[in-house]
Short mmCIF file of C-alpha atoms in Angstrom, two decimals:
data_model
loop_
_atom_site.label_atom_id
_atom_site.label_comp_id
_atom_site.label_asym_id
_atom_site.label_seq_id
_atom_site.Cartn_x
_atom_site.Cartn_y
_atom_site.Cartn_z
CA MET A 27 -39.15 -19.31 9.27
CA PRO A 28 -38.49 -15.56 9.86
CA ILE A 29 -36.47 -14.71 12.97
CA ASP A 30 -37.71 -11.78 15.11
CA VAL A 31 -35.30 -8.86 15.17
CA HIS A 32 -34.94 -6.95 18.47
CA GLY A 33 -33.16 -3.76 19.41
CA THR A 34 -32.97 -0.21 18.11
CA VAL A 35 -31.51 1.91 15.34
CA ALA A 36 -31.03 5.68 15.17
CA GLU A 37 -32.91 7.78 12.65
CA GLY A 38 -31.46 7.19 9.21
CA PHE A 39 -30.28 3.66 9.95
CA GLU A 40 -33.60 1.92 9.33
CA GLY A 41 -32.12 0.32 6.21
CA VAL A 42 -29.58 -1.47 8.38
CA ARG A 43 -32.35 -3.09 10.39
CA GLU A 44 -34.06 -4.18 7.19
CA GLU A 45 -30.88 -5.74 5.86
CA PHE A 46 -30.23 -7.55 9.17
CA ALA A 47 -33.80 -8.89 9.20
CA ALA A 48 -33.57 -10.01 5.60
CA HIS A 49 -30.30 -11.85 6.36
CA LEU A 50 -31.78 -13.68 9.33
CA ALA A 51 -34.86 -14.63 7.27
CA GLU A 52 -32.67 -16.15 4.57
CA GLU A 53 -30.49 -18.20 6.88
CA ARG A 54 -31.13 -21.94 6.61
CA ASP A 55 -30.07 -22.47 10.21
CA ASP A 56 -30.60 -19.96 13.01
CA PRO A 57 -27.21 -18.20 13.45
CA GLY A 58 -28.03 -16.39 16.70
CA ALA A 59 -26.67 -13.02 15.57
CA GLN A 60 -25.97 -9.51 16.93
CA LEU A 61 -25.13 -6.34 15.03
CA VAL A 62 -23.89 -3.07 16.59
CA VAL A 63 -22.56 0.01 14.88
CA TYR A 64 -21.10 3.27 16.23
CA ARG A 65 -20.73 6.46 14.24
CA HIS A 66 -18.28 9.06 15.60
CA GLY A 67 -18.45 7.42 19.04
CA ARG A 68 -22.28 7.24 19.27
CA ARG A 69 -24.11 3.93 19.10
CA VAL A 70 -26.51 4.06 16.18
CA VAL A 71 -27.37 0.36 15.62
CA ASP A 72 -28.02 -2.24 18.33
CA LEU A 73 -29.81 -5.32 16.98
CA TRP A 74 -30.07 -9.01 17.66
CA GLY A 75 -32.11 -12.08 16.71
CA GLY A 76 -32.14 -15.84 17.08
CA ASP A 77 -32.90 -18.53 19.61
CA GLY A 78 -31.32 -17.99 23.04
CA ILE A 79 -29.71 -14.68 22.09
CA ASP A 80 -30.28 -11.19 23.38
CA GLY A 81 -28.20 -8.01 23.29
CA ASP A 82 -26.32 -8.97 26.44
CA SER A 83 -25.47 -12.56 25.45
CA LEU A 84 -21.82 -13.44 25.31
CA THR A 85 -20.14 -16.11 23.20
CA THR A 86 -16.67 -17.14 22.15
CA LEU A 87 -15.58 -15.05 19.16
CA TYR A 88 -12.31 -16.75 18.18
CA SER A 89 -9.91 -14.48 16.21
CA ILE A 90 -11.79 -11.35 17.05
CA ALA A 91 -9.27 -11.61 19.93
CA LYS A 92 -6.44 -10.73 17.58
CA GLY A 93 -7.91 -7.23 17.14
CA ALA A 94 -8.16 -6.59 20.83
CA ALA A 95 -4.66 -7.96 21.40
CA HIS A 96 -3.07 -5.89 18.75
CA LEU A 97 -4.84 -2.72 19.84
CA VAL A 98 -2.78 -3.11 22.98
CA VAL A 99 0.41 -3.61 20.88
CA ALA A 100 -0.55 -0.44 18.91
CA LEU A 101 -0.86 1.55 22.11
CA LEU A 102 2.58 0.40 23.32
CA VAL A 103 4.15 1.37 20.01
CA GLN A 104 2.34 4.69 20.18
CA ASP A 105 3.74 5.19 23.71
CA GLY A 106 7.30 4.41 22.53
CA VAL A 107 7.47 1.26 24.71
CA LEU A 108 7.80 -1.02 21.70
CA ASP A 109 9.79 -0.42 18.50
CA LEU A 110 8.37 -2.08 15.36
CA ASP A 111 11.83 -2.34 13.74
CA ARG A 112 13.60 -3.89 16.69
CA PRO A 113 14.20 -7.71 16.52
CA VAL A 114 11.80 -9.79 18.57
CA ALA A 115 14.84 -11.49 20.08
CA ALA A 116 16.03 -8.16 21.55
CA TYR A 117 12.97 -8.29 23.80
CA TRP A 118 12.77 -12.08 24.11
CA PRO A 119 16.23 -13.67 23.73
CA GLU A 120 14.99 -17.28 23.57
CA PHE A 121 13.15 -16.49 20.37
CA ALA A 122 16.46 -16.18 18.45
CA ALA A 123 16.76 -19.95 18.18
CA GLU A 124 16.68 -21.73 14.80
CA GLY A 125 17.38 -18.60 12.67
CA LYS A 126 14.69 -16.35 14.07
CA ASP A 127 17.15 -13.84 15.43
CA ARG A 128 16.61 -11.14 12.81
CA LEU A 129 12.80 -11.20 12.65
CA THR A 130 11.49 -7.78 13.71
CA LEU A 131 8.35 -7.02 15.70
CA ARG A 132 6.89 -5.48 12.51
CA GLU A 133 7.42 -8.73 10.62
CA LEU A 134 6.00 -10.81 13.45
CA LEU A 135 2.83 -8.64 13.36
CA GLU A 136 2.69 -9.28 9.60
CA HIS A 137 2.51 -13.06 10.23
CA ARG A 138 6.00 -13.57 8.77
CA SER A 139 7.72 -15.51 11.59
CA GLY A 140 7.21 -19.02 10.10
CA VAL A 141 6.36 -20.53 13.52
CA VAL A 142 2.65 -20.96 12.84
CA GLY A 143 2.44 -24.01 15.14
CA ASP A 144 4.41 -26.81 16.62
CA ALA A 145 5.33 -29.35 13.95
CA GLU A 146 7.22 -31.58 16.46
CA GLN A 147 4.64 -31.75 19.27
CA PRO A 148 1.05 -30.75 18.52
CA PHE A 149 -0.77 -28.78 21.19
CA THR A 150 -3.61 -30.08 23.27
CA VAL A 151 -6.71 -27.85 23.69
CA GLU A 152 -5.63 -27.03 27.24
CA GLU A 153 -2.21 -25.89 25.98
CA LEU A 154 -3.76 -23.75 23.17
CA ALA A 155 -5.72 -21.99 25.83
CA ASP A 156 -2.54 -20.84 27.61
CA ASP A 157 -0.48 -18.19 25.80
CA ARG A 158 2.54 -18.70 28.11
CA ILE A 159 2.73 -22.42 27.16
CA ILE A 160 2.43 -21.61 23.41
CA ALA A 161 5.20 -18.94 23.62
CA ALA A 162 7.60 -21.11 25.63
CA ARG A 163 7.22 -24.03 23.23
CA LEU A 164 7.57 -22.02 20.02
CA ALA A 165 10.59 -19.91 21.08
CA GLY A 166 12.93 -22.81 20.30
CA ARG A 167 11.16 -24.19 17.30
CA LYS A 168 12.45 -24.14 13.72
CA PRO A 169 10.23 -21.95 11.46
CA LEU A 170 8.41 -23.56 8.57
CA TRP A 171 9.81 -20.97 6.13
CA GLU A 172 12.67 -18.46 6.31
CA PRO A 173 11.43 -15.70 8.65
CA GLY A 174 10.53 -12.49 6.93
CA THR A 175 10.43 -13.92 3.43
CA ALA A 176 6.75 -14.88 3.26
CA TYR A 177 3.64 -14.67 5.38
CA GLY A 178 1.11 -17.19 6.68
CA TYR A 179 -1.76 -16.89 9.11
CA HIS A 180 -0.64 -17.68 12.69
CA ALA A 181 -4.14 -18.80 13.62
CA PHE A 182 -3.68 -20.11 17.16
CA VAL A 183 -0.31 -18.51 18.08
CA ILE A 184 0.15 -14.90 16.96
CA GLY A 185 -1.29 -13.44 20.12
CA ALA A 186 0.92 -15.63 22.26
CA LEU A 187 4.04 -14.55 20.38
CA THR A 188 3.29 -10.81 20.42
CA GLY A 189 1.96 -11.20 23.95
CA GLU A 190 5.29 -12.64 25.11
CA VAL A 191 7.07 -9.61 23.71
CA VAL A 192 4.63 -7.41 25.62
CA ARG A 193 5.21 -9.37 28.83
CA ARG A 194 9.04 -9.24 28.55
CA VAL A 195 8.91 -5.47 28.19
CA THR A 196 6.17 -4.46 30.55
CA GLY A 197 6.09 -7.26 33.10
CA ARG A 198 2.36 -7.50 32.42
CA THR A 199 0.43 -9.98 30.24
CA LEU A 200 -1.34 -8.72 27.18
CA GLN A 201 -4.58 -9.77 28.81
CA GLU A 202 -3.87 -7.66 31.93
CA LEU A 203 -3.01 -4.59 29.88
CA TYR A 204 -6.10 -5.04 27.73
CA GLU A 205 -8.24 -5.14 30.88
CA GLU A 206 -6.56 -2.07 32.44
CA ARG A 207 -6.23 0.15 29.39
CA VAL A 208 -9.11 -0.82 27.16
CA ARG A 209 -11.87 -3.01 28.58
CA ALA A 210 -12.43 -1.68 32.05
CA PRO A 211 -12.20 2.07 31.27
CA TYR A 212 -14.78 1.75 28.53
CA GLY A 213 -16.92 -0.94 30.18
CA LEU A 214 -16.57 -3.13 27.15
CA ASP A 215 -18.46 -6.44 26.92
CA TYR A 216 -15.54 -8.13 25.27
CA HIS A 217 -13.15 -10.10 27.46
CA LEU A 218 -9.75 -11.75 27.18
CA GLY A 219 -10.49 -14.03 30.05
CA LEU A 220 -14.15 -14.23 31.03
CA PRO A 221 -14.80 -13.49 34.74
CA ALA A 222 -16.70 -16.32 36.51
CA ALA A 223 -19.40 -13.82 37.45
CA GLU A 224 -20.28 -13.36 33.77
CA GLU A 225 -20.59 -17.10 32.93
CA SER A 226 -24.40 -16.99 33.21
CA ARG A 227 -24.53 -14.78 30.11
CA TRP A 228 -22.33 -17.04 27.99
CA VAL A 229 -24.02 -19.15 25.26
CA GLU A 230 -22.42 -22.14 23.51
CA VAL A 231 -20.91 -21.91 20.06
CA GLN A 232 -23.00 -23.99 17.69
CA PRO A 233 -21.62 -26.15 14.87
CA LEU A 234 -22.17 -25.79 11.18
CA LEU A 235 -25.03 -27.95 9.89
CA PRO A 236 -23.84 -28.64 6.37
CA THR A 237 -25.80 -30.13 3.54
CA PRO A 238 -24.31 -33.37 2.11
CA GLU A 239 -22.82 -31.32 -0.73
CA GLU A 240 -21.25 -28.79 1.64
CA ALA A 241 -19.88 -31.63 3.86
CA ALA A 242 -18.27 -33.18 0.80
CA LEU A 243 -16.70 -29.93 -0.26
CA LEU A 244 -15.32 -29.28 3.28
CA LYS A 245 -13.83 -32.75 3.32
CA GLU A 246 -12.22 -32.18 -0.06
CA ARG A 247 -10.76 -28.82 1.08
CA ALA A 248 -9.45 -30.17 4.44
CA ALA A 249 -5.77 -29.52 5.01
CA ALA A 250 -3.28 -32.38 5.04
CA PRO A 251 -2.34 -32.83 8.72
CA ASN A 252 1.39 -32.27 8.21
CA SER A 253 1.02 -29.36 5.74
CA ILE A 254 1.72 -25.82 6.83
CA ARG A 255 -2.01 -25.21 7.01
CA GLY A 256 -2.52 -28.40 9.03
CA ILE A 257 0.19 -27.43 11.54
CA ALA A 258 -1.23 -23.91 11.80
CA PHE A 259 -4.65 -25.27 12.71
CA ASN A 260 -3.23 -28.09 14.88
CA ALA A 261 -4.77 -30.70 12.55
CA HIS A 262 -1.69 -32.95 13.01
CA ALA A 263 -2.62 -33.65 16.63
CA PRO A 264 -3.76 -37.18 17.48
CA GLU A 265 -7.11 -35.57 18.06
CA PRO A 266 -7.22 -32.68 15.56
CA THR A 267 -8.46 -29.48 17.11
CA ASP A 268 -12.20 -29.17 16.72
CA LEU A 269 -13.04 -25.41 16.63
CA VAL A 270 -16.49 -25.74 18.16
CA ALA A 271 -15.16 -27.82 21.04
CA PHE A 272 -12.26 -25.31 21.48
CA GLY A 273 -14.63 -22.35 21.65
CA ASN A 274 -16.82 -24.10 24.18
CA HIS A 275 -13.95 -25.28 26.43
CA PRO A 276 -14.07 -23.62 29.91
CA ARG A 277 -10.31 -23.18 30.06
CA VAL A 278 -10.38 -21.19 26.82
CA ARG A 279 -13.05 -18.88 28.21
CA ALA A 280 -11.24 -18.46 31.52
CA LEU A 281 -7.74 -17.70 30.10
CA GLY A 282 -8.73 -15.73 27.02
CA PRO A 283 -5.91 -16.74 24.64
CA ALA A 284 -5.06 -13.61 22.59
CA SER A 285 -5.21 -15.32 19.26
CA SER A 286 -8.45 -17.18 19.49
CA GLY A 287 -10.30 -17.17 22.83
CA GLY A 288 -11.93 -13.82 23.57
CA VAL A 289 -15.56 -13.84 24.73
CA GLY A 290 -18.02 -11.04 24.08
CA ASN A 291 -20.87 -9.65 22.11
CA ALA A 292 -21.40 -7.21 19.25
CA ARG A 293 -21.70 -4.27 21.67
CA GLY A 294 -18.28 -5.10 23.06
CA VAL A 295 -16.65 -5.58 19.65
CA ALA A 296 -18.08 -2.40 18.13
CA GLY A 297 -17.26 -0.51 21.33
CA LEU A 298 -13.64 -1.68 21.12
CA TYR A 299 -13.23 -0.23 17.64
CA ALA A 300 -15.14 2.92 18.51
CA ALA A 301 -12.75 3.53 21.40
CA ALA A 302 -9.82 3.03 19.06
CA ILE A 303 -10.75 5.81 16.68
CA SER A 304 -13.43 8.01 18.24
CA THR A 305 -14.25 10.03 21.33
CA VAL A 306 -16.56 7.83 23.38
CA ASP A 307 -18.38 9.13 26.49
CA GLY A 308 -15.93 12.03 26.66
CA ARG A 309 -12.84 9.85 26.43
CA PRO A 310 -10.48 10.68 23.54
CA PRO A 311 -9.62 8.02 20.96
CA LEU A 312 -7.08 5.44 22.08
CA LEU A 313 -5.18 5.73 18.87
CA THR A 314 -3.94 8.87 17.19
CA PRO A 315 -4.88 9.11 13.49
CA GLN A 316 -1.20 8.41 12.64
CA THR A 317 -1.09 5.21 14.70
CA ALA A 318 -4.45 4.00 13.28
CA ALA A 319 -3.17 4.60 9.73
CA ARG A 320 0.13 2.89 10.48
CA PHE A 321 -1.54 -0.28 11.88
CA GLY A 322 -4.30 -0.32 9.28
CA GLU A 323 -1.99 -0.02 6.23
CA LEU A 324 -1.79 -3.07 3.94
CA ARG A 325 1.49 -4.80 4.72
CA THR A 326 1.32 -8.20 3.04
CA LEU A 327 1.60 -7.54 -0.66
CA GLY A 328 2.66 -10.23 -3.08
CA GLY A 329 0.99 -13.24 -1.49
CA PRO A 330 -0.28 -15.79 -1.27
CA ASP A 331 -0.66 -16.52 2.41
CA LEU A 332 1.12 -19.87 2.93
CA VAL A 333 -1.53 -21.03 5.35
CA THR A 334 -4.90 -19.79 3.91
CA GLY A 335 -4.01 -19.10 0.27
CA SER A 336 -5.48 -15.62 0.48
CA GLU A 337 -3.58 -12.56 -0.87
CA ASP A 338 -2.92 -9.02 0.30
CA HIS A 339 -4.59 -9.52 3.62
CA PHE A 340 -2.81 -8.12 6.72
CA GLY A 341 -1.82 -4.81 8.23
CA LEU A 342 0.09 -4.92 11.52
CA GLY A 343 -1.74 -7.51 13.56
CA PHE A 344 -5.07 -6.51 12.01
CA GLU A 345 -6.73 -7.70 8.85
CA TYR A 346 -6.72 -5.22 6.01
CA LEU A 347 -10.44 -5.45 5.37
CA PRO A 348 -10.78 -3.70 1.99
CA ALA A 349 -8.97 -6.78 0.64
CA ILE A 350 -12.03 -8.84 1.66
CA PHE A 351 -14.72 -6.23 1.06
CA PRO A 352 -13.39 -3.82 -1.59
CA PHE A 353 -16.15 -1.24 -0.97
CA LEU A 354 -14.65 -0.42 2.46
CA ALA A 355 -12.58 2.68 2.68
CA PRO A 356 -8.78 2.40 2.53
CA GLY A 357 -7.41 2.15 6.03
CA THR A 358 -10.34 0.14 7.46
CA PHE A 359 -8.85 -2.36 9.92
CA GLY A 360 -10.21 -5.07 12.21
CA HIS A 361 -10.43 -8.82 12.49
CA SER A 362 -12.84 -11.62 11.77
CA GLY A 363 -13.65 -14.69 13.85
CA ALA A 364 -14.10 -18.31 12.86
CA THR A 365 -17.89 -18.44 13.20
CA GLY A 366 -18.16 -15.60 10.64
CA SER A 367 -18.11 -12.74 13.15
CA LEU A 368 -16.39 -9.45 12.30
CA GLY A 369 -15.26 -6.24 13.98
CA PHE A 370 -13.69 -3.22 12.31
CA ALA A 371 -12.90 0.51 12.48
CA ASP A 372 -13.34 2.76 9.44
CA PRO A 373 -11.50 5.92 10.43
CA ALA A 374 -12.44 7.73 7.18
CA ASN A 375 -16.13 7.51 7.98
CA GLY A 376 -16.04 7.32 11.74
CA ILE A 377 -17.63 3.87 11.78
CA ALA A 378 -17.06 1.08 14.26
CA TYR A 379 -18.76 -2.21 13.41
CA GLY A 380 -19.41 -5.44 15.34
CA TYR A 381 -21.27 -8.45 13.98
CA THR A 382 -21.39 -11.72 15.97
CA ARG A 383 -22.92 -15.10 15.34
CA ARG A 384 -22.80 -18.17 17.48
CA ARG A 385 -23.30 -20.76 14.72
CA PHE A 386 -20.53 -21.45 12.22
CA ALA A 387 -21.22 -20.23 8.68
CA PHE A 388 -20.39 -22.06 5.45
CA PRO A 389 -17.62 -22.28 4.38
CA SER A 390 -16.60 -23.04 7.94
CA GLY A 391 -13.85 -21.38 9.96
CA VAL A 392 -12.39 -19.17 7.24
CA GLY A 393 -13.09 -15.63 8.55
CA ALA A 394 -15.86 -13.12 8.04
CA SER A 395 -19.09 -14.66 6.74
CA VAL A 396 -20.50 -13.29 3.51
CA GLU A 397 -23.44 -11.47 5.06
CA ASN A 398 -20.95 -8.97 6.49
CA GLY A 399 -20.66 -7.51 3.00
CA ARG A 400 -24.37 -6.77 2.78
CA LEU A 401 -24.61 -5.50 6.38
CA ALA A 402 -21.57 -3.24 6.11
CA GLN A 403 -22.81 -1.82 2.78
CA SER A 404 -26.16 -0.99 4.41
CA VAL A 405 -24.24 0.94 7.13
CA LEU A 406 -22.23 2.87 4.47
CA ARG A 407 -25.40 3.67 2.60
CA ALA A 408 -26.90 5.04 5.85
CA VAL A 409 -24.00 7.44 6.32
CA GLY A 410 -23.83 8.35 2.66
CA ALA A 411 -20.45 6.79 2.09
CA LEU A 412 -21.50 4.52 -0.82
#
């Protein structure tokens, strides 16, 4: 059954609306989706469709948080507060344990630390919601590979590790700095810690509804609990972490873990990336072109990722998105979220993109869902960049 599409597009972006409508019409299960695009700091697409969703609705967007968190890190590097080539242990002495003493901040941002989870004592959901608990636990842990020699997706922990560096240097949590320097000044509807006053706009994450064939394939692909992938996704816990339950947990929403627990909508995600690279409402870009290029450069050549198996995937804290969608311009950076959501900045074309969905896509929990390719290409066609 076709899903009604609501919202507006600027002149010349009608094709984006058509593509969004076509995608919703083809979905087997209502995804509850939003799509927002900025061009040179001006909102040109603002669309939504699905049961219980409007343009203001908020939901948990999982690893979209990594982009917000590492925008703060980029700002601190740009300010000269953090040095990418200084060892993490120089900022955070306890992290030097078990052979991690030479790992640099740059290598940490490239997912090279080897402490992708706690192999000795799995986390509870309540612990995964609290970055301070994650950081304190992992500081003394032995890495699962020699730090700096390989990379693997730090799914639940990267924001806690980089956030502890930020806290040791500034005396402020990463969430506090995000609120003060990014979210509040731009009025962004993306939160690392959802205020209680905004709870009425939050809608639950919905599970994937797989066919029997899809369910069998997911079971076949499931990580062995004590593998590197299993530890990274906390699958070795007595009760393996269920991503839907995690995203719907009130403590996750309240604390906003910087790896996996931000709450927002497509307006907030696209606005975040617009603020990063463009003048918005008279405010200059948060990042200089040099900083944007530095953090958006591909840094993980010669994979594969020891957790996900993907190759050539990360910049500094951000995903290098042309590796996923090759039609995107070099230097496009952002981050996906487990339901299939995606946010990115394309500095070459002045585009900031935010797509959110509240229902998991198939395959489940592996990053940007495939419709982002079609939607992003429709945006590039509208600006004449394809």
